[in-house]
CSV table of C-alpha atoms in Angstrom, one decimal:
chain,number,residue,atom,x,y,z
A,1142,UNK,CA,6.8,-13.7,12.9
A,1143,UNK,CA,8.7,-17.0,13.0
A,1144,UNK,CA,5.8,-18.4,11.2
A,1145,UNK,CA,6.4,-15.9,8.2
A,1146,UNK,CA,10.2,-16.7,8.1
A,1147,UNK,CA,9.4,-20.4,7.9
A,1148,UNK,CA,7.3,-19.7,4.8
A,1149,UNK,CA,10.0,-17.9,2.9
A,1150,UNK,CA,11.9,-20.0,0.2
A,1151,UNK,CA,15.4,-19.0,-0.1
A,1152,UNK,CA,17.8,-20.0,-2.8
A,1153,UNK,CA,21.0,-18.1,-2.8
A,1154,UNK,CA,20.0,-14.5,-3.4
A,1155,UNK,CA,16.5,-15.5,-4.6
A,1156,UNK,CA,13.8,-15.0,-2.0
A,1157,UNK,CA,10.3,-16.2,-2.6
A,1158,UNK,CA,7.1,-15.5,-0.6
A,1159,UNK,CA,4.4,-16.9,-2.8
A,1160,UNK,CA,0.7,-17.5,-2.2
A,1161,UNK,CA,0.1,-16.3,1.3
A,1162,UNK,CA,-2.6,-14.0,0.8
A,1163,UNK,CA,-0.8,-10.9,2.3
A,1164,UNK,CA,-2.0,-7.5,1.5
A,1165,UNK,CA,1.3,-5.8,2.3
A,1166,UNK,CA,4.8,-6.9,2.3
A,1167,UNK,CA,5.6,-8.3,5.9
A,1168,UNK,CA,8.3,-6.0,7.5
A,1169,UNK,CA,10.4,-9.2,8.5
A,1170,UNK,CA,11.1,-9.9,4.9
A,1171,UNK,CA,13.0,-6.7,4.7
A,1172,UNK,CA,14.7,-7.1,8.0
A,1173,UNK,CA,15.9,-10.6,7.3
A,1174,UNK,CA,16.5,-10.9,3.6
A,1175,UNK,CA,16.9,-7.5,1.9
A,1176,UNK,CA,20.6,-7.5,2.3
A,1177,UNK,CA,21.0,-10.6,0.3
A,1178,UNK,CA,18.1,-10.6,-2.2
A,1179,UNK,CA,18.7,-9.7,-5.8
A,1180,UNK,CA,15.5,-11.6,-6.9
A,1181,UNK,CA,12.2,-11.2,-5.0
A,1182,UNK,CA,9.0,-13.1,-6.0
A,1183,UNK,CA,5.8,-12.1,-4.3
A,1184,UNK,CA,3.4,-13.6,-6.7
A,1185,UNK,CA,-0.1,-14.9,-5.9
A,1186,UNK,CA,-0.7,-12.8,-2.8
A,1187,UNK,CA,-3.2,-10.0,-2.3
A,1188,UNK,CA,-0.7,-7.0,-2.3
A,1189,UNK,CA,-2.1,-3.7,-2.5
A,1190,UNK,CA,1.0,-1.8,-1.3
A,1191,UNK,CA,4.7,-2.0,-2.0
A,1192,UNK,CA,5.9,-0.1,0.9
A,1193,UNK,CA,7.9,-2.9,2.3
A,1194,UNK,CA,10.4,-2.8,-0.7
A,1195,UNK,CA,12.3,0.2,0.6
A,1196,UNK,CA,14.8,-2.0,2.2
A,1197,UNK,CA,15.4,-4.2,-0.9
A,1198,UNK,CA,17.7,-1.6,-2.6
A,1199,UNK,CA,19.9,-4.3,-4.5
A,1200,UNK,CA,17.1,-5.9,-6.3
A,1201,UNK,CA,17.6,-7.0,-10.0
A,1202,UNK,CA,14.3,-8.9,-10.5
A,1203,UNK,CA,10.9,-8.4,-9.0
A,1204,UNK,CA,8.0,-10.6,-9.6
A,1205,UNK,CA,4.5,-9.3,-8.6
A,1206,UNK,CA,2.2,-11.3,-10.7
A,1207,UNK,CA,-1.4,-12.1,-9.5
A,1208,UNK,CA,-1.9,-9.5,-6.9
A,1209,UNK,CA,-4.2,-6.6,-6.4
A,1210,UNK,CA,-1.9,-3.7,-7.2
A,1211,UNK,CA,-3.7,-0.8,-8.9
A,1212,UNK,CA,-2.9,2.6,-10.3
A,1213,UNK,CA,-1.6,3.8,-6.9
A,1214,UNK,CA,1.3,1.6,-7.2
A,1215,UNK,CA,4.5,3.0,-6.0
A,1216,UNK,CA,8.0,1.5,-6.0
A,1217,UNK,CA,10.9,2.9,-4.2
A,1218,UNK,CA,13.9,3.8,-6.3
A,1219,UNK,CA,15.7,0.6,-7.2
A,1220,UNK,CA,18.6,1.5,-9.4
A,1221,UNK,CA,19.6,-2.0,-10.3
A,1222,UNK,CA,16.3,-3.5,-11.2
A,1223,UNK,CA,16.1,-4.8,-14.7
A,1224,UNK,CA,13.2,-7.2,-14.6
A,1225,UNK,CA,9.7,-6.4,-13.4
A,1226,UNK,CA,6.5,-8.5,-13.9
A,1227,UNK,CA,3.1,-7.2,-12.9
A,1228,UNK,CA,1.0,-9.7,-14.7
A,1229,UNK,CA,-2.6,-9.9,-13.8
A,1230,UNK,CA,-3.1,-7.0,-11.4
A,1231,UNK,CA,-5.5,-4.2,-11.5
A,1232,UNK,CA,-3.7,-1.5,-13.4
A,1233,UNK,CA,-5.7,0.6,-15.9
A,1234,UNK,CA,-3.9,3.8,-16.4
A,1235,UNK,CA,-0.7,3.1,-18.5
A,1236,UNK,CA,0.7,6.6,-18.8
A,1237,UNK,CA,0.7,7.0,-15.0
A,1238,UNK,CA,2.5,3.7,-14.4
A,1239,UNK,CA,5.1,4.2,-17.1
A,1240,UNK,CA,6.0,7.7,-15.9
A,1241,UNK,CA,6.7,6.3,-12.4
A,1242,UNK,CA,8.5,3.3,-13.8
A,1243,UNK,CA,10.9,5.6,-15.7
A,1244,UNK,CA,11.7,7.6,-12.5
A,1245,UNK,CA,11.9,4.7,-10.1
A,1246,UNK,CA,13.6,2.0,-12.3
A,1247,UNK,CA,16.3,3.6,-14.4
A,1248,UNK,CA,17.7,0.3,-15.4
A,1249,UNK,CA,14.5,-1.6,-16.5
A,1250,UNK,CA,15.0,-3.9,-19.6
A,1251,UNK,CA,12.2,-6.4,-19.1
A,1252,UNK,CA,8.6,-5.5,-18.2
A,1253,UNK,CA,5.5,-7.6,-18.4
A,1254,UNK,CA,1.9,-6.2,-17.9
A,1255,UNK,CA,-0.3,-9.0,-19.3
A,1256,UNK,CA,-3.6,-9.3,-17.7
A,1257,UNK,CA,-4.1,-5.8,-16.8
A,1258,UNK,CA,-6.6,-3.5,-18.4
A,1259,UNK,CA,-3.7,-1.1,-19.3
A,1260,UNK,CA,-2.3,-3.9,-21.6
A,1261,UNK,CA,-4.9,-4.1,-24.3
A,1262,UNK,CA,-4.6,-7.6,-25.6
A,1263,UNK,CA,-7.1,-10.6,-25.9
A,1264,UNK,CA,-6.2,-11.7,-22.4
A,1265,UNK,CA,-8.2,-8.7,-21.1
A,1266,UNK,CA,-10.9,-8.6,-23.7
A,1267,UNK,CA,-11.6,-10.4,-26.9
A,1268,UNK,CA,-12.6,-7.1,-28.5
A,1269,UNK,CA,-8.9,-5.9,-28.3
A,1270,UNK,CA,-7.0,-6.7,-31.5
A,1271,UNK,CA,-3.4,-6.9,-32.6
A,1272,UNK,CA,-3.5,-3.2,-33.6
A,1273,UNK,CA,-4.5,-2.1,-30.2
A,1274,UNK,CA,-1.7,-4.2,-28.7
A,1275,UNK,CA,0.9,-3.0,-31.2
A,1276,UNK,CA,0.1,0.7,-30.4
A,1277,UNK,CA,0.4,0.0,-26.9
A,1278,UNK,CA,3.8,-1.5,-27.4
A,1279,UNK,CA,5.0,1.5,-29.3
A,1280,UNK,CA,3.9,3.8,-26.5
A,1281,UNK,CA,5.6,1.7,-23.9
A,1282,UNK,CA,8.7,1.5,-25.7
A,1283,UNK,CA,8.7,5.2,-26.3
A,1284,UNK,CA,8.3,5.9,-22.6
A,1285,UNK,CA,10.9,3.2,-21.5
A,1286,UNK,CA,13.6,3.6,-23.9
A,1287,UNK,CA,15.9,0.9,-22.4
A,1288,UNK,CA,13.3,-1.9,-22.6
A,1289,UNK,CA,14.6,-5.2,-24.5
A,1290,UNK,CA,11.6,-7.4,-23.8
A,1291,UNK,CA,7.9,-6.4,-23.4
A,1292,UNK,CA,5.4,-8.8,-22.1
A,1293,UNK,CA,6.0,-12.1,-24.1
A,1294,UNK,CA,8.0,-10.7,-27.0
A,1295,UNK,CA,11.4,-9.2,-27.5
A,1296,UNK,CA,11.5,-5.5,-28.5
A,1297,UNK,CA,12.7,-5.4,-32.1
A,1298,UNK,CA,14.8,-2.8,-33.9
A,1299,UNK,CA,11.8,-1.9,-36.0
A,1300,UNK,CA,9.6,-1.4,-33.0
A,1301,UNK,CA,12.4,0.9,-31.4
A,1302,UNK,CA,12.5,2.9,-34.4
A,1303,UNK,CA,8.7,3.4,-34.9
A,1304,UNK,CA,8.4,4.3,-31.0
A,1305,UNK,CA,11.0,6.8,-31.4
A,1306,UNK,CA,9.3,8.4,-34.3
A,1307,UNK,CA,5.7,8.1,-33.4
A,1308,UNK,CA,5.4,6.3,-30.0
A,1309,UNK,CA,4.3,9.5,-28.2
A,1310,UNK,CA,1.0,9.6,-30.3
A,1311,UNK,CA,0.1,6.0,-30.0
A,1312,UNK,CA,-1.2,6.0,-26.5
A,1313,UNK,CA,-4.1,3.7,-26.1
A,1314,UNK,CA,-6.8,5.3,-24.0
A,1315,UNK,CA,-9.8,3.9,-22.1
A,1316,UNK,CA,-13.1,5.3,-22.9
A,1317,UNK,CA,-15.0,7.1,-20.2
A,1318,UNK,CA,-18.8,7.3,-20.1
A,1319,UNK,CA,-18.9,6.1,-23.7
A,1320,UNK,CA,-16.9,8.8,-25.2
A,1321,UNK,CA,-13.6,8.2,-26.9
A,1322,UNK,CA,-11.1,10.8,-27.6
A,1323,UNK,CA,-9.5,10.3,-31.0
A,1324,UNK,CA,-8.6,13.9,-32.0
A,1325,UNK,CA,-12.2,14.9,-32.4
A,1326,UNK,CA,-15.4,14.5,-30.2
A,1327,UNK,CA,-17.0,11.1,-31.0
A,1328,UNK,CA,-19.1,8.8,-29.0
A,1329,UNK,CA,-19.5,5.0,-29.1
A,1330,UNK,CA,-21.4,2.4,-26.9
A,1331,UNK,CA,-19.7,1.9,-23.8
A,1332,UNK,CA,-18.3,-1.7,-23.5
A,1333,UNK,CA,-17.7,-3.1,-19.9
A,1334,UNK,CA,-14.0,-3.7,-19.2
A,1335,UNK,CA,-13.5,-7.3,-17.8
A,1336,UNK,CA,-10.4,-8.2,-15.9
A,1337,UNK,CA,-8.6,-11.5,-16.7
A,1338,UNK,CA,-9.9,-14.9,-15.7
A,1339,UNK,CA,-11.3,-13.9,-12.5
A,1340,UNK,CA,-14.3,-12.1,-14.2
A,1341,UNK,CA,-17.4,-14.0,-14.4
A,1342,UNK,CA,-19.1,-11.6,-16.8
A,1343,UNK,CA,-18.0,-12.2,-20.5
A,1344,UNK,CA,-17.4,-9.1,-22.6
A,1345,UNK,CA,-20.4,-8.0,-24.4
A,1346,UNK,CA,-20.4,-8.9,-28.0
A,1347,UNK,CA,-22.6,-6.0,-28.9
A,1348,UNK,CA,-20.1,-3.3,-27.7
A,1349,UNK,CA,-17.8,-1.3,-29.9
A,1350,UNK,CA,-14.9,-3.3,-31.1
A,1351,UNK,CA,-12.6,-0.4,-30.4
A,1352,UNK,CA,-13.0,0.0,-26.8
A,1353,UNK,CA,-9.6,1.4,-26.6
A,1354,UNK,CA,-8.4,3.7,-29.4
A,1355,UNK,CA,-5.1,5.3,-30.1
A,1356,UNK,CA,-4.4,9.0,-30.4
A,1357,UNK,CA,-2.3,8.7,-33.6
A,1358,UNK,CA,-0.7,11.8,-35.2
A,1359,UNK,CA,0.2,11.6,-38.7
A,1360,UNK,CA,1.9,15.2,-38.7
């Protein structure tokens, strides 16, 4: 326990526990530092659970990049948290994540999901294009109405208007078993999803370019 505390970097109200390969948040972090932490950096570990965050009720910024967090990610209610980064984790289900964030983080203004399959940009697969990514942005902004910054870009007034008008219909979906839902039943060749840099298998050049399509209503 003393060993864990010695690896914590404390700078005022900023607490960092980076690169220690832990799969869960050590309980001692909450007991010793939760009362003073407004910023917590747990990047470059192997986190699969965030159960140990319950005591950090005053957090404003949470950095969780380069972990193993997946679709079962669950955050406690953090009413003051305005910044969350989840870059390079294992999140594939965007809708599920956003519903949870909207409930648990009512003050969220900055979110970054780069490097997850749920964020369809070229970091995940070269077969994603700017249209895929822009539809994703509209959908996220629609679900999280207070966002000011998403991934590496500021949310613009134009994006906010478009998200309000049509964001609900711009969900980017992952094809299952080679079938993509786009308002009618259609099939395409299944293209393997490759996570960011860790993957040693390059994306297949023969797969369909649109491995993630939007459901876009023009009505």
